[in-house]
PDB file of C-alpha atoms in Angstrom:
ATOM      1  CA  MET A   1       0.000   0.000   0.000  1.00  0.00           C
ATOM      2  CA  ASN A   2       1.270   3.448  -0.895  1.00  0.00           C
ATOM      3  CA  PRO A   3       1.650   6.107   1.781  1.00  0.00           C
ATOM      4  CA  TYR A   4      -0.963   8.425   0.249  1.00  0.00           C
ATOM      5  CA  ARG A   5      -4.515   8.047  -1.047  1.00  0.00           C
ATOM      6  CA  LEU A   6      -6.142  10.454  -3.449  1.00  0.00           C
ATOM      7  CA  TYR A   7      -9.898  10.316  -2.990  1.00  0.00           C
ATOM      8  CA  GLY A   8     -11.996  11.405  -5.962  1.00  0.00           C
ATOM      9  CA  THR A   9     -14.179  10.186  -8.801  1.00  0.00           C
ATOM     10  CA  SER A  10     -13.564   9.497 -12.463  1.00  0.00           C
ATOM     11  CA  ALA A  11     -15.710  12.422 -13.603  1.00  0.00           C
ATOM     12  CA  CYS A  12     -14.119  15.040 -11.333  1.00  0.00           C
ATOM     13  CA  HIS A  13     -12.164  17.806 -13.069  1.00  0.00           C
ATOM     14  CA  LEU A  14     -10.732  19.028  -9.756  1.00  0.00           C
ATOM     15  CA  CYS A  15      -9.509  15.505  -9.026  1.00  0.00           C
ATOM     16  CA  GLU A  16      -7.672  15.546 -12.339  1.00  0.00           C
ATOM     17  CA  LEU A  17      -6.038  18.837 -11.343  1.00  0.00           C
ATOM     18  CA  ALA A  18      -4.976  17.395  -7.982  1.00  0.00           C
ATOM     19  CA  GLU A  19      -3.472  14.358  -9.683  1.00  0.00           C
ATOM     20  CA  ALA A  20      -1.644  16.628 -12.126  1.00  0.00           C
ATOM     21  CA  LEU A  21      -0.021  18.359  -9.136  1.00  0.00           C
ATOM     22  CA  LEU A  22       1.116  14.997  -7.770  1.00  0.00           C
ATOM     23  CA  GLN A  23       2.512  14.103 -11.189  1.00  0.00           C
ATOM     24  CA  ALA A  24       4.293  17.465 -11.385  1.00  0.00           C
ATOM     25  CA  LEU A  25       6.071  16.671  -8.118  1.00  0.00           C
ATOM     26  CA  ARG A  26       7.199  13.357  -9.604  1.00  0.00           C
ATOM     27  CA  LYS A  27       8.601  15.118 -12.652  1.00  0.00           C
ATOM     28  CA  GLN A  28      10.537  17.415 -10.317  1.00  0.00           C
ATOM     29  CA  GLY A  29      12.110  14.411  -8.617  1.00  0.00           C
ATOM     30  CA  GLU A  30       9.892  14.506  -5.546  1.00  0.00           C
ATOM     31  CA  GLY A  31       8.420  11.049  -5.844  1.00  0.00           C
ATOM     32  CA  VAL A  32       5.018  10.763  -4.236  1.00  0.00           C
ATOM     33  CA  ASP A  33       3.484   7.303  -4.209  1.00  0.00           C
ATOM     34  CA  TYR A  34      -0.286   7.293  -3.998  1.00  0.00           C
ATOM     35  CA  ASP A  35      -3.305   5.184  -4.736  1.00  0.00           C
ATOM     36  CA  LYS A  36      -6.376   6.636  -6.410  1.00  0.00           C
ATOM     37  CA  VAL A  37      -9.579   5.753  -4.603  1.00  0.00           C
ATOM     38  CA  ASP A  38     -12.867   6.257  -6.434  1.00  0.00           C
ATOM     39  CA  ILE A  39     -15.411   7.227  -3.798  1.00  0.00           C
ATOM     40  CA  ALA A  40     -18.250   6.180  -6.117  1.00  0.00           C
ATOM     41  CA  ASP A  41     -17.354   2.558  -5.323  1.00  0.00           C
ATOM     42  CA  SER A  42     -18.293   2.944  -1.657  1.00  0.00           C
ATOM     43  CA  ASP A  43     -21.401   4.460  -0.081  1.00  0.00           C
ATOM     44  CA  THR A  44     -19.387   5.229   3.059  1.00  0.00           C
ATOM     45  CA  LEU A  45     -16.646   7.058   1.171  1.00  0.00           C
ATOM     46  CA  PHE A  46     -19.173   8.869  -1.000  1.00  0.00           C
ATOM     47  CA  GLU A  47     -21.009  10.054   2.087  1.00  0.00           C
ATOM     48  CA  ARG A  48     -17.775  11.197   3.738  1.00  0.00           C
ATOM     49  CA  TYR A  49     -16.021  12.822   0.770  1.00  0.00           C
ATOM     50  CA  GLY A  50     -18.754  13.551  -1.770  1.00  0.00           C
ATOM     51  CA  LEU A  51     -18.626  17.327  -1.311  1.00  0.00           C
ATOM     52  CA  LEU A  52     -14.933  17.528  -0.420  1.00  0.00           C
ATOM     53  CA  ILE A  53     -13.058  15.807  -3.249  1.00  0.00           C
ATOM     54  CA  PRO A  54     -10.319  15.789  -4.163  1.00  0.00           C
ATOM     55  CA  VAL A  55      -8.775  14.850  -0.826  1.00  0.00           C
ATOM     56  CA  LEU A  56      -5.243  13.564  -0.296  1.00  0.00           C
ATOM     57  CA  GLN A  57      -4.812  11.452   2.830  1.00  0.00           C
ATOM     58  CA  ASP A  58      -1.525  10.314   4.355  1.00  0.00           C
ATOM     59  CA  SER A  59      -0.805   7.070   6.189  1.00  0.00           C
ATOM     60  CA  ARG A  60      -1.616   8.696   9.547  1.00  0.00           C
ATOM     61  CA  GLY A  61      -5.042   9.847   8.371  1.00  0.00           C
ATOM     62  CA  ARG A  62      -4.204  13.538   7.919  1.00  0.00           C
ATOM     63  CA  GLU A  63      -6.074  15.071   5.008  1.00  0.00           C
ATOM     64  CA  LEU A  64      -5.285  17.815   2.534  1.00  0.00           C
ATOM     65  CA  ARG A  65      -8.543  19.020   1.049  1.00  0.00           C
ATOM     66  CA  TRP A  66      -9.088  20.981  -2.119  1.00  0.00           C
ATOM     67  CA  PRO A  67      -8.281  23.697  -2.951  1.00  0.00           C
ATOM     68  CA  PHE A  68      -4.521  23.219  -2.734  1.00  0.00           C
ATOM     69  CA  ASP A  69      -1.586  24.149  -4.917  1.00  0.00           C
ATOM     70  CA  ILE A  70       1.821  22.596  -5.391  1.00  0.00           C
ATOM     71  CA  GLU A  71       3.304  24.497  -2.439  1.00  0.00           C
ATOM     72  CA  ASP A  72       0.478  23.331  -0.148  1.00  0.00           C
ATOM     73  CA  LEU A  73       1.133  19.815  -1.390  1.00  0.00           C
ATOM     74  CA  ARG A  74       4.865  20.077  -0.694  1.00  0.00           C
ATOM     75  CA  GLY A  75       4.166  21.348   2.822  1.00  0.00           C
ATOM     76  CA  PHE A  76       1.710  18.544   3.507  1.00  0.00           C
ATOM     77  CA  ILE A  77       4.182  15.904   2.359  1.00  0.00           C
ATOM     78  CA  ALA A  78       7.088  17.482   4.233  1.00  0.00           C
ATOM     79  CA  ALA A  79       5.072  17.399   7.476  1.00  0.00           C
ATOM     80  CA  ASP A  80       4.434  13.658   7.089  1.00  0.00           C
TER      81      ASP A  80
END
């Protein structure tokens, strides 16, 4: 299991933007391993995150909720 989870849905433009930020960090040599979790596959996750996605969660359960930019993302990862 990867240390981060990106909660979203397949039809979420903001989720695509959040993933693009994660990919940008990878291109800059700041490897961030994450799993994408589609909240539409779970009633519980949909109930919890339906209005909040995209949400990046670390292995301790801390969450970075949208809106965030690449600097917010760096800070979140550095604090892990």
